[in-house]
Coordinates of C-alpha atoms and ligand atoms in Angstrom, one line a residue:
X14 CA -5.0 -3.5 -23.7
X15 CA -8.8 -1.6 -22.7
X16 CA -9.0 0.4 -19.8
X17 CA -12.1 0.2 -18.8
X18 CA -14.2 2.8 -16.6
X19 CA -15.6 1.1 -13.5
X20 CA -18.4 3.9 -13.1
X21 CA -20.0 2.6 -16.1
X22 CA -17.6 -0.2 -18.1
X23 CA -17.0 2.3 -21.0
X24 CA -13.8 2.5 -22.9
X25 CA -11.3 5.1 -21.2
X26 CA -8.3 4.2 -23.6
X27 CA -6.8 1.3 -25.1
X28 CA -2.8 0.6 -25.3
X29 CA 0.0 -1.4 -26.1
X30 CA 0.8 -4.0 -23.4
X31 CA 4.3 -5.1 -23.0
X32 CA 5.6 -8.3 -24.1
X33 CA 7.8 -10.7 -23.0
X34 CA 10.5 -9.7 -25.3
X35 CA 10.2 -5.9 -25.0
X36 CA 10.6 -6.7 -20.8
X37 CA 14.1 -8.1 -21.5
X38 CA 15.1 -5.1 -23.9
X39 CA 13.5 -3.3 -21.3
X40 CA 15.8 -4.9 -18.8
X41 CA 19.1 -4.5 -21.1
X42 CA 19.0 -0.8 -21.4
X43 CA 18.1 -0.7 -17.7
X44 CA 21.4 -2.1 -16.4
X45 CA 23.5 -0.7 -18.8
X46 CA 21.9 2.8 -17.9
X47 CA 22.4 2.1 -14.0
X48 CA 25.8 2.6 -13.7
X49 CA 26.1 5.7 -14.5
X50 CA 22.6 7.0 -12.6
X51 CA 24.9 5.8 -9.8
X52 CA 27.7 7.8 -10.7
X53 CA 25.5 11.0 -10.8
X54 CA 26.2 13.4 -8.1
X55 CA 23.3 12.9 -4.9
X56 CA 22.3 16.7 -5.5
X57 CA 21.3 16.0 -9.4
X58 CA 19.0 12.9 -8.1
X59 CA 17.6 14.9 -5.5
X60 CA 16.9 17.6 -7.8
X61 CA 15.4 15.4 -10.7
X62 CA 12.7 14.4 -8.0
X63 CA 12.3 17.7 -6.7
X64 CA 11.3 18.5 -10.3
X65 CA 9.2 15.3 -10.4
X66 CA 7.3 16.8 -7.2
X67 CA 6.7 20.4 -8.9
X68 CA 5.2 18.4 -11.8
X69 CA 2.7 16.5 -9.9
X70 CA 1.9 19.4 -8.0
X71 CA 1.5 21.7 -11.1
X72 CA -0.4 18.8 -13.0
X73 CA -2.7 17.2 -10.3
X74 CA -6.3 18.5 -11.7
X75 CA -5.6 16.3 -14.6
X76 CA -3.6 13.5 -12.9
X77 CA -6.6 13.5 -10.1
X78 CA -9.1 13.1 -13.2
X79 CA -7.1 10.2 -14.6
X80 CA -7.0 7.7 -11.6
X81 CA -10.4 8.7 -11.1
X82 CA -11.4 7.4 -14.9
X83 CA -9.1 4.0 -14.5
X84 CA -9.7 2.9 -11.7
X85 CA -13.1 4.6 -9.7
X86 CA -11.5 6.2 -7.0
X87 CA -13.6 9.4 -5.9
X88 CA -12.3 12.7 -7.1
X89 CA -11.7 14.5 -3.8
X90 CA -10.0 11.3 -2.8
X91 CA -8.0 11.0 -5.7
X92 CA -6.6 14.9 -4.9
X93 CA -6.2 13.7 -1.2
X94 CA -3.8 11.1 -2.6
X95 CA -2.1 13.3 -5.0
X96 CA -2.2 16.6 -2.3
X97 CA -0.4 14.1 0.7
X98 CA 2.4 12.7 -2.0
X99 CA 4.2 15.6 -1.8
X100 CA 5.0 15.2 1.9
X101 CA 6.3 11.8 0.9
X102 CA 8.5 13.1 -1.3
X103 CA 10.0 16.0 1.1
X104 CA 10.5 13.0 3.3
X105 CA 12.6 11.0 1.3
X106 CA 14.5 14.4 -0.2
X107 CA 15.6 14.7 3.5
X108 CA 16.6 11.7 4.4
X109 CA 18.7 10.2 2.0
X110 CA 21.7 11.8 2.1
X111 CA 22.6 10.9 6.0
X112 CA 21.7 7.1 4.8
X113 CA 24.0 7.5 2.0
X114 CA 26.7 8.9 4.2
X115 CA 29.9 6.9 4.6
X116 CA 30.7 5.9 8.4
X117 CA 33.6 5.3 9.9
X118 CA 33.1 2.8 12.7
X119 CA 36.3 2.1 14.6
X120 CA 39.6 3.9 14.0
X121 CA 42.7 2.6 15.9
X122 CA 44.2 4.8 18.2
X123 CA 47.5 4.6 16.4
X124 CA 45.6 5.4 13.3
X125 CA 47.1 1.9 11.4
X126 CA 43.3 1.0 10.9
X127 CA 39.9 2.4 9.9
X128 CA 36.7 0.5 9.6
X129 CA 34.4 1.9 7.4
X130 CA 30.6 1.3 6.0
X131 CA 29.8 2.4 2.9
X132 CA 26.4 2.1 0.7
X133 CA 26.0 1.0 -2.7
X134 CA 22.2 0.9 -4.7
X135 CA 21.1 -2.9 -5.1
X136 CA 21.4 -1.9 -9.1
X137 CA 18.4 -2.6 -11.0
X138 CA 15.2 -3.2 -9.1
X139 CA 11.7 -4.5 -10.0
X140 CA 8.7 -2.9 -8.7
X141 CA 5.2 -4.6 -9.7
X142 CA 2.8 -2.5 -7.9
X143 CA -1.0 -2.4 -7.0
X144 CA -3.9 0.1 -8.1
X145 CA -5.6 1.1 -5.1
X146 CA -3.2 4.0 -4.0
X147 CA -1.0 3.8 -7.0
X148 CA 1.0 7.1 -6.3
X149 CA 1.6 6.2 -2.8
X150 CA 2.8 2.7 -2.9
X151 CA 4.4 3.5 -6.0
X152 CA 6.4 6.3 -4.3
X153 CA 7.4 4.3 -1.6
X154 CA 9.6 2.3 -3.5
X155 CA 10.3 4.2 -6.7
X156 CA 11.6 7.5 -5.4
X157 CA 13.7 5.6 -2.6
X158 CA 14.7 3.1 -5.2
X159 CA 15.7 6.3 -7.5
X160 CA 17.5 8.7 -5.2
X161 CA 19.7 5.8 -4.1
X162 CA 21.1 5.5 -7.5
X163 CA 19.0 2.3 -8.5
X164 CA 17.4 1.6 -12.3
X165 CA 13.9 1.1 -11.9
X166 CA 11.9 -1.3 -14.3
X167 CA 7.8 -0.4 -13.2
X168 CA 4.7 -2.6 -14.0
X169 CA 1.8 -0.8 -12.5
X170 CA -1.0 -2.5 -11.8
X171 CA -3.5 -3.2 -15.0
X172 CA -6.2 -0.8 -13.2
X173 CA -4.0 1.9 -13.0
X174 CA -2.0 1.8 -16.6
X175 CA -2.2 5.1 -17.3
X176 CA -1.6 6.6 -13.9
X177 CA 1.7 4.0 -14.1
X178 CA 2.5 5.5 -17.8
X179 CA 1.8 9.1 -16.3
X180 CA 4.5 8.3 -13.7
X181 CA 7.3 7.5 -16.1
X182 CA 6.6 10.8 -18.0
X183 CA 6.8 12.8 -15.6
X184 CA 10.2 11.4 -14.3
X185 CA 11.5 11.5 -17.6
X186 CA 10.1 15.6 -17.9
X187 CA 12.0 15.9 -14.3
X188 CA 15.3 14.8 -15.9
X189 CA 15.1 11.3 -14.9
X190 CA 17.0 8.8 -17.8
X191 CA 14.7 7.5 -19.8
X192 CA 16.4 4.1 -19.6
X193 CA 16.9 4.7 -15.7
X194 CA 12.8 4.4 -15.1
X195 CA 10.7 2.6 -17.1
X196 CA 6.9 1.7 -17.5
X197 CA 6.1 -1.8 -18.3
X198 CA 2.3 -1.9 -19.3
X199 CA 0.3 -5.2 -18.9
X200 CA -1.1 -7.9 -16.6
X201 CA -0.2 -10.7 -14.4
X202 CA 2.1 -11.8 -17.4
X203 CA 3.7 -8.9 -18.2
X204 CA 4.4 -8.6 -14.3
X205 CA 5.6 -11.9 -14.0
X206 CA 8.0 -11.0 -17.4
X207 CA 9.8 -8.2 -15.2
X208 CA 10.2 -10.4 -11.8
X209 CA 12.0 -13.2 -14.5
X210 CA 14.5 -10.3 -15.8
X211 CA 17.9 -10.7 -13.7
X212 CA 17.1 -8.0 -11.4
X213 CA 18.9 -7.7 -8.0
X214 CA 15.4 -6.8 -6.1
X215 CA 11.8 -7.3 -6.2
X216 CA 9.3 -4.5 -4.6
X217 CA 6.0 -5.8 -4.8
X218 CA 2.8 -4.5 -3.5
X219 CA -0.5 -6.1 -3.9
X220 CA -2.3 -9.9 -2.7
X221 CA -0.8 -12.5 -0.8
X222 CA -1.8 -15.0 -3.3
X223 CA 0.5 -13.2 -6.1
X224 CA 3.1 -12.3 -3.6
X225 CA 3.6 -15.7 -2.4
X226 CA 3.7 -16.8 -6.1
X227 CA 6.8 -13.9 -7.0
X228 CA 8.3 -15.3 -3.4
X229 CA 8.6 -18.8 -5.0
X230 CA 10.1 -17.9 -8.1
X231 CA 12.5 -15.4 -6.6
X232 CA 13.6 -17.3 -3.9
X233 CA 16.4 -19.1 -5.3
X234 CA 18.2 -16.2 -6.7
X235 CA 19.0 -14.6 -3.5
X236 CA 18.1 -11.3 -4.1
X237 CA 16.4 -8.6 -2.5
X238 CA 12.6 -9.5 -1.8
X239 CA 10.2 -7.0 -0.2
X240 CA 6.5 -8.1 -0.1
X241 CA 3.9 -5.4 1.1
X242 CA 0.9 -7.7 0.9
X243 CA -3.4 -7.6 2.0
X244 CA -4.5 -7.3 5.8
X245 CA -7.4 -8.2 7.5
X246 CA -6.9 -5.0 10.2
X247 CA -8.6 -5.3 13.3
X248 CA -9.8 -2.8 16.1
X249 CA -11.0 -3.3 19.2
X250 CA -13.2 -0.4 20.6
X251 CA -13.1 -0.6 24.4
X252 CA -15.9 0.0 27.1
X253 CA -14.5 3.4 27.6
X254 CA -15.4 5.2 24.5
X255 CA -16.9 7.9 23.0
X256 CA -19.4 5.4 21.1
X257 CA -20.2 8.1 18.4
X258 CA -16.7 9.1 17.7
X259 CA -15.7 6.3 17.4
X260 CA -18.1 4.5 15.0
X261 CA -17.5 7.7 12.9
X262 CA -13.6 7.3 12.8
X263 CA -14.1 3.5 12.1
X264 CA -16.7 3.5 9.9
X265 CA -14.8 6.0 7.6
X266 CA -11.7 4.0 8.0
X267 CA -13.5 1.0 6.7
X268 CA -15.1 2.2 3.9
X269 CA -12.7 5.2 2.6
X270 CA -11.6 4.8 -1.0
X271 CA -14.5 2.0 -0.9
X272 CA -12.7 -0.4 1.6
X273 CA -9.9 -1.0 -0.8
X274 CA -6.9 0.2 1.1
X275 CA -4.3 -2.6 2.7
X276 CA -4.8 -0.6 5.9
X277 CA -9.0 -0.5 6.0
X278 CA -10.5 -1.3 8.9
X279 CA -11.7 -4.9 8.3
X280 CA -12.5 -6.4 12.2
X281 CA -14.1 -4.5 15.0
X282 CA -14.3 -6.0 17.9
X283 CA -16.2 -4.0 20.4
X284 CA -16.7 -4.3 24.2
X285 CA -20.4 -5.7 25.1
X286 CA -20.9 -2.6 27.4
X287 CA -21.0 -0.2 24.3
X288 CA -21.7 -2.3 21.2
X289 CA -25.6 -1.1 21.0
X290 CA -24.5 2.5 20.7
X291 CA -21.6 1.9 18.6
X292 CA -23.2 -0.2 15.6
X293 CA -26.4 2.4 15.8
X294 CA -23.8 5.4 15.3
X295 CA -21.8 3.0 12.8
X296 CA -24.4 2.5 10.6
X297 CA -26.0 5.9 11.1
X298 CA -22.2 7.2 9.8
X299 CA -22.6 4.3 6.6
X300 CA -26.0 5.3 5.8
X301 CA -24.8 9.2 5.0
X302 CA -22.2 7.9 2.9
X303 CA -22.9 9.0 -0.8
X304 CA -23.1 6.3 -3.4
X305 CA -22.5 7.7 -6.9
X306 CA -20.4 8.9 -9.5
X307 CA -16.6 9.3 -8.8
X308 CA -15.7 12.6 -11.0
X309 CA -19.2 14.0 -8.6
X310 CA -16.8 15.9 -5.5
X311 CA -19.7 14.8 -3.1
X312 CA -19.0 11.1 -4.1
X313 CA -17.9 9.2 -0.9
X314 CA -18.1 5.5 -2.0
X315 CA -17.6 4.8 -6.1
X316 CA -17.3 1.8 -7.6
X317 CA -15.0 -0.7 -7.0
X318 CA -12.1 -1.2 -9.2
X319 CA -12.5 -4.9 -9.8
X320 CA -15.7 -6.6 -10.7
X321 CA -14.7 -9.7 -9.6
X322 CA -14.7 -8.3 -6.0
X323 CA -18.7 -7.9 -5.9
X324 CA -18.5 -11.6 -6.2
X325 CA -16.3 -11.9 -3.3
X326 CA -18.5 -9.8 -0.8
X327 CA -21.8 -11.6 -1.8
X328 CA -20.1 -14.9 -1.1
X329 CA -19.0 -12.8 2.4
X330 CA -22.3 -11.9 3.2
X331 CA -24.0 -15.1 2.5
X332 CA -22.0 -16.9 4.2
X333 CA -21.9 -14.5 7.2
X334 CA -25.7 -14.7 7.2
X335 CA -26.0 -18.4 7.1
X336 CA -23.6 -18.4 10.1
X337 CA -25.9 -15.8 11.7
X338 CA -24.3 -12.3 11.5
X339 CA -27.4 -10.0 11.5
X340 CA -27.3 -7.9 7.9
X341 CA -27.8 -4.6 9.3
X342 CA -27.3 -2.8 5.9
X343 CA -26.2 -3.0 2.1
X344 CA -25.3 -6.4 1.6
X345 CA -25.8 -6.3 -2.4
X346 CA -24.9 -4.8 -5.4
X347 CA -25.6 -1.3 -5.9
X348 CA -28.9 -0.6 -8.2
X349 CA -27.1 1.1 -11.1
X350 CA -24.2 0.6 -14.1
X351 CA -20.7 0.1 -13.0
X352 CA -19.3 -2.2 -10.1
X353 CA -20.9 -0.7 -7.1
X354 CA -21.9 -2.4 -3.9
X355 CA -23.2 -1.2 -1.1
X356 CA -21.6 0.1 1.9
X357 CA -22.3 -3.2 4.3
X358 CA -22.7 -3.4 8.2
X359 CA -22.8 -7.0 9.5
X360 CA -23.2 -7.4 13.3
X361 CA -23.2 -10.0 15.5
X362 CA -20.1 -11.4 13.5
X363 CA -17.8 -14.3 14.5
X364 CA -14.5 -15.3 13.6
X365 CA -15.3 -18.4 11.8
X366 CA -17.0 -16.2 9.0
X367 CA -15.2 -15.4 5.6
X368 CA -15.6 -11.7 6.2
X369 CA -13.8 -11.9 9.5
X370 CA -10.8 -14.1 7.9
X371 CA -10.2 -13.1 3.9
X372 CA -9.4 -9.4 3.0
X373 CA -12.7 -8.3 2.0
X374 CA -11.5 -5.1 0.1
X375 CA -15.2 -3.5 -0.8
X376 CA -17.0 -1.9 1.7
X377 CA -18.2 -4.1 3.7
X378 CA -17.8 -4.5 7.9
X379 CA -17.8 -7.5 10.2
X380 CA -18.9 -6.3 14.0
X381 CA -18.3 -9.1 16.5
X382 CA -18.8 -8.3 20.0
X383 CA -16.3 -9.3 23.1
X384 CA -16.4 -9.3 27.0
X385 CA -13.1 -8.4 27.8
X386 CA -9.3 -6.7 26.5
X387 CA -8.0 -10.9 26.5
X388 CA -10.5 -11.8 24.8
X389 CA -10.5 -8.8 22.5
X390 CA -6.4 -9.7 22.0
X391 CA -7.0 -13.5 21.5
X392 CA -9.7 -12.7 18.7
X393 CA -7.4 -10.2 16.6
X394 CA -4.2 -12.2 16.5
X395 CA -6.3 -15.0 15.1
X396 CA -5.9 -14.0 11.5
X397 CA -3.0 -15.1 8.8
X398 CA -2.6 -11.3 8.4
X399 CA -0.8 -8.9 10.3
X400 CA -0.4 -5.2 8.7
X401 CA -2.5 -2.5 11.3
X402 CA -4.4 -3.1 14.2
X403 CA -5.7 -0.4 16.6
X404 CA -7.6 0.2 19.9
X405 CA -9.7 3.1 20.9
X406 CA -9.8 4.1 24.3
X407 CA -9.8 7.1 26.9
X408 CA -7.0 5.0 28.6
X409 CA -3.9 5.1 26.9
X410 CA -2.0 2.4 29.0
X411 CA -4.5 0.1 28.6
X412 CA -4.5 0.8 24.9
X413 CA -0.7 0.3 24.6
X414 CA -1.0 -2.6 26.6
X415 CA -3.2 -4.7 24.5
X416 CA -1.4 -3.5 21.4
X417 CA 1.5 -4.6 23.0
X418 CA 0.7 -8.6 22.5
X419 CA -1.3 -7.7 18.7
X420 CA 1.1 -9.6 15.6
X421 CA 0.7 -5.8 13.3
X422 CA 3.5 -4.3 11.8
X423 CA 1.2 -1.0 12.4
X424 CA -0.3 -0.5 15.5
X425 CA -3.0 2.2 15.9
X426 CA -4.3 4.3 19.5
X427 CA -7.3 6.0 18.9
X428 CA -6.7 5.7 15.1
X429 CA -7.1 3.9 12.1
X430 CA -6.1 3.6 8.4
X431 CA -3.2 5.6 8.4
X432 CA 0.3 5.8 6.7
X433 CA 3.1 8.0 7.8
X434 CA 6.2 8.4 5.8
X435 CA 8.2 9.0 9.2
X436 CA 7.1 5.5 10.3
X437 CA 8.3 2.4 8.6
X438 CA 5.6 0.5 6.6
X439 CA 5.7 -3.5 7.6
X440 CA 3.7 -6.3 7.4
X441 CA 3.7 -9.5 9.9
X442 CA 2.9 -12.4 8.4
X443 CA 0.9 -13.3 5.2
X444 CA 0.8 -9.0 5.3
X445 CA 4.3 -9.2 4.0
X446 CA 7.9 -8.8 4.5
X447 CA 10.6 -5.6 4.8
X448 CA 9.8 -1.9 4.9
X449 CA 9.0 0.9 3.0
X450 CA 9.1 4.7 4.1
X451 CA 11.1 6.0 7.2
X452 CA 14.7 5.4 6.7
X453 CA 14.4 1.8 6.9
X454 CA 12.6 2.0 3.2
X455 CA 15.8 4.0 2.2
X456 CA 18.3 1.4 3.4
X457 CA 16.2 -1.3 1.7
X458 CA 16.9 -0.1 -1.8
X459 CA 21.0 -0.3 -0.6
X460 CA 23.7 -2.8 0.5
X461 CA 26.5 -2.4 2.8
X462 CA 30.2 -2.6 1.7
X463 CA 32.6 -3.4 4.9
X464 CA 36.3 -1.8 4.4
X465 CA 38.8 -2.8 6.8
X466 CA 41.7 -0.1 5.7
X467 CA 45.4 -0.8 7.4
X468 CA 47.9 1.6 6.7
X469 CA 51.0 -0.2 4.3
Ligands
NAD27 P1 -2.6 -8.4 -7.3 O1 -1.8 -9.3 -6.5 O2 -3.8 -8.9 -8.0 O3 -1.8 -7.6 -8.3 C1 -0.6 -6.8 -8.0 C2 0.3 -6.7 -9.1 O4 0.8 -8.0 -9.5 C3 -0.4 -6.2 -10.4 O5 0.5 -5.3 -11.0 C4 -0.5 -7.5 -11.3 O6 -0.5 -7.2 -12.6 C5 0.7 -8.2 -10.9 N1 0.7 -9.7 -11.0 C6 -0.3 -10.5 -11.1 N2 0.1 -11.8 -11.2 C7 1.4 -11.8 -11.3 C8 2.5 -12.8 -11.4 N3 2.2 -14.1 -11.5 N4 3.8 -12.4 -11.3 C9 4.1 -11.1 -11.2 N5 3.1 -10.1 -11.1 C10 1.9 -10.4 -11.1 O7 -3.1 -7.2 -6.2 P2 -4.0 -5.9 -6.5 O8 -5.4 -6.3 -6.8 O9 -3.3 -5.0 -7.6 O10 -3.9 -5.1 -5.2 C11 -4.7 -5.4 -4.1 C12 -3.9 -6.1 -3.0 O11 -2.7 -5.3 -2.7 C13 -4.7 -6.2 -1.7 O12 -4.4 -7.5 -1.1 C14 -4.0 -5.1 -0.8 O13 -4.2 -5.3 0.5 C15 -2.6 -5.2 -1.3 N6 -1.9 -3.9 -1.0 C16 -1.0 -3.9 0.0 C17 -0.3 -2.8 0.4 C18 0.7 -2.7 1.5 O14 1.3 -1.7 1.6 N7 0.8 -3.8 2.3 C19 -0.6 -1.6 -0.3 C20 -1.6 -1.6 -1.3 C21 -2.2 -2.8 -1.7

């Protein structure tokens, strides 16, 4: 398999892609390994991914560089990925132990009966993943999936391979069995391999389309099924605002890591009363934004990871213009090698355009303007999606209470594209199903055994 630079389509590396057969060997040594990853004390797990975390930290200039090459993320965002997973990590090193803990729920007075809960790992888990924040949505099921004594059987997405075959070194330097974690390199195929494998969970993070695809096949096997899929977020800026500030939050949470994050800003809605100022400080904000090589530090946008997707966001554009959106700027393909398009600013949008209904994920913005907070609440709810929205306003309450009636598993004040690992991580809708982080995406990777103990 080529891995292919995006900056420029030259050859990064080529490897060997997984096949069908070396999935299920793959698999085999997986469950027979499980057992006893299980069996090994809490502290040694802990400490394998403490070591895990020293590694990354120690190795990150080079780690940075290599996401950068696969898949065209700009450097200093690719260390702001690698510099944030640590905090992850801590979280997840804290936490797992009290959700591991045994709890005794009822004990008769005369002490004749305990009830008790106790947690056992699923046992050997699939996790196909995306490439737009590989570590992080990686991480959020991996190291769970890991520390709760689970086997771990990982096909990174095909635009982050090597990032994905990083990851399996690493945890195999930290002490982590090499049967215990493994890499599956390929495609769709290869994915679609490791979801057949009799696994007792699929953790999958990438586009509805494939997620609804793994959620037919899986579905009559009865195991555990987590889906963390697109989002078409919405925000609605109120009449309140700080116009300026607020274009500048929105404008770099719609086009950070070039608008291909689940959680980018892909709506605004903004109130009548401030639109003028806020899409002349929005596209003031885009226009600044630095176009250019992604290993260049003072690269904002690079290009995008898949071609493909500059077909996509023509098609949006076109057909926003045709519906009358006014094109305010970008709206084509960057003038130079690689898969770069230009940061894109469409006003005057409505929700019966394309780029105000499919995940765009380039960076590209639909601006529709609204007269009210029910009209602004009507207008984001009407979307198949329902990962993040948000609302920026002086007034708290009155952002709270519109938030209050949005379908988002993520809801935003004053904020936008962000991820917390204290907070669980859900999708509504076509956005997905089940949690990662917080200690919900701990107890996801487990299942509860009820013992009802009577004295003799
Ligand atoms: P994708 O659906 O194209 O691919 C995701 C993974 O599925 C890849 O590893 C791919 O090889 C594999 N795959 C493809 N076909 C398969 C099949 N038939 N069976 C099994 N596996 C298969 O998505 P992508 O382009 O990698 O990622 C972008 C999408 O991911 C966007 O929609 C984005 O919003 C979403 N995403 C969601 C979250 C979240 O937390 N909700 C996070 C990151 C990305």
């Amino acid at each position: 398999m080529k891995i292919l630079n995006p900056a420029n389509g030259s050859v990064v590396a080529e490897v060997e892609a997984d096949t069908s057969s070396s999935v299920a060997s793959a698999y085999e040594r997986a469950r027979a390994a499980q057992a006893a990853w299980a069996r090994t004390p809490l502290s040694e797990r802990l400490a394998a991914v403490k070591r895990f975390r020293a590694l990354v930290v120690a190795r990150r200039a080079d780690l940075a560089l290599t996401l950068t090459r696969e898949m065209g993320k700009p450097i200093e965002q690719a260390y702001n990925e690698l510099n944030a997973l640590p905090g992850r990590l801590d979280f997840f090193l804290a936490h797992t132990a009290d959700v591991l803990a045994e709890e005794t729920v009822f004990t008769q007075p005369d002490g004749a009966l305990d009830e008790v809960i106790s947690q056992e790992p699923l046992g050997v888990v699939a996790n196909v993943s995306a490439w737009n924040y590989p570590w992080f949505v990686g991480s959020n099921v991996f190291v769970p999936a890991l520390l709760t004594g689970n086997a771990v059987l990982y096909k990174p997405s095909e635009h982050a391979t090597m990032t994905g075959q990083r990851i399996g070194e690493l945890f195999h330097e930290a002490g982590v069995p090499k049967d215990v974690f493994v890499t599956l390199v390929g495609g769709g195929d290869v994915g679609a391999a490791v979801v057949e494998q009799p696994v007792d969970g699929v953790f999958f993070t990438g586009s509805y389309a494939t997620g609804r695809r793994i959620a037919e096949r899986v579905a009559p096997r009865m195991i555990r099924l987590q889906l963390e899929l697109g989002g078409k977020d919405p925000t609605y800026v109120t009449d309140d605002v700080d116009a300026a500030a607020a274009a500048a939050g929105l404008a770099d949470g719609a086009m950070y890591n070039g608008g291909q994050s689940c959680c980018s800003v892909e709506r605004i809605y903004v109130h009548r009363a401030v639109e003028d100022a806020f899409v002349r400080a929005f596209v003031d904000t885009v226009k600044g934004f630095k176009i250019g090589d992604p290993e260049d530090k003072s690269t904002y946008i690079g290009p995008l990871a898949r071609r493909e997707q500059l077909d996509v966001l023509d098609e949006q554009v076109k057909d926003a213009t045709s519906k009358g959106a006014r094109l305010l700027t970008g709206g084509r393909r960057a003038a130079r090698p690689g898969s770069y398009y230009e940061p894109t600013v469409l006003a005057g949008a409505t929700n019966d355009m394309r780029v105000m209904r499919e995940e765009s994920f380039g960076p590209i913005i639909g601006i529709a303007s609204v007269g009210s907070d029910e009209e602004a609440v009507t207008l984001m709810n009407d979307s198949e999606y329902g990962l993040t929205a948000g609302v920026y306003s002086r007034d708290r309450s009155r952002a709270e209470r519109v938030l209050g009636r949005v379908h988002a598993g993520t809801v935003y004040v004053n904020a936008c594209d962000r991820v917390s690992p204290r907070l669980p991580w859900t999708g509504r809708k076509h956005s997905g199903m089940g949690s990662t982080l917080s200690t919900y995406g701990i107890r996801t990777f487990l299942q509860p055994k009820a013992w009802h103990k009577k004295l003799v």
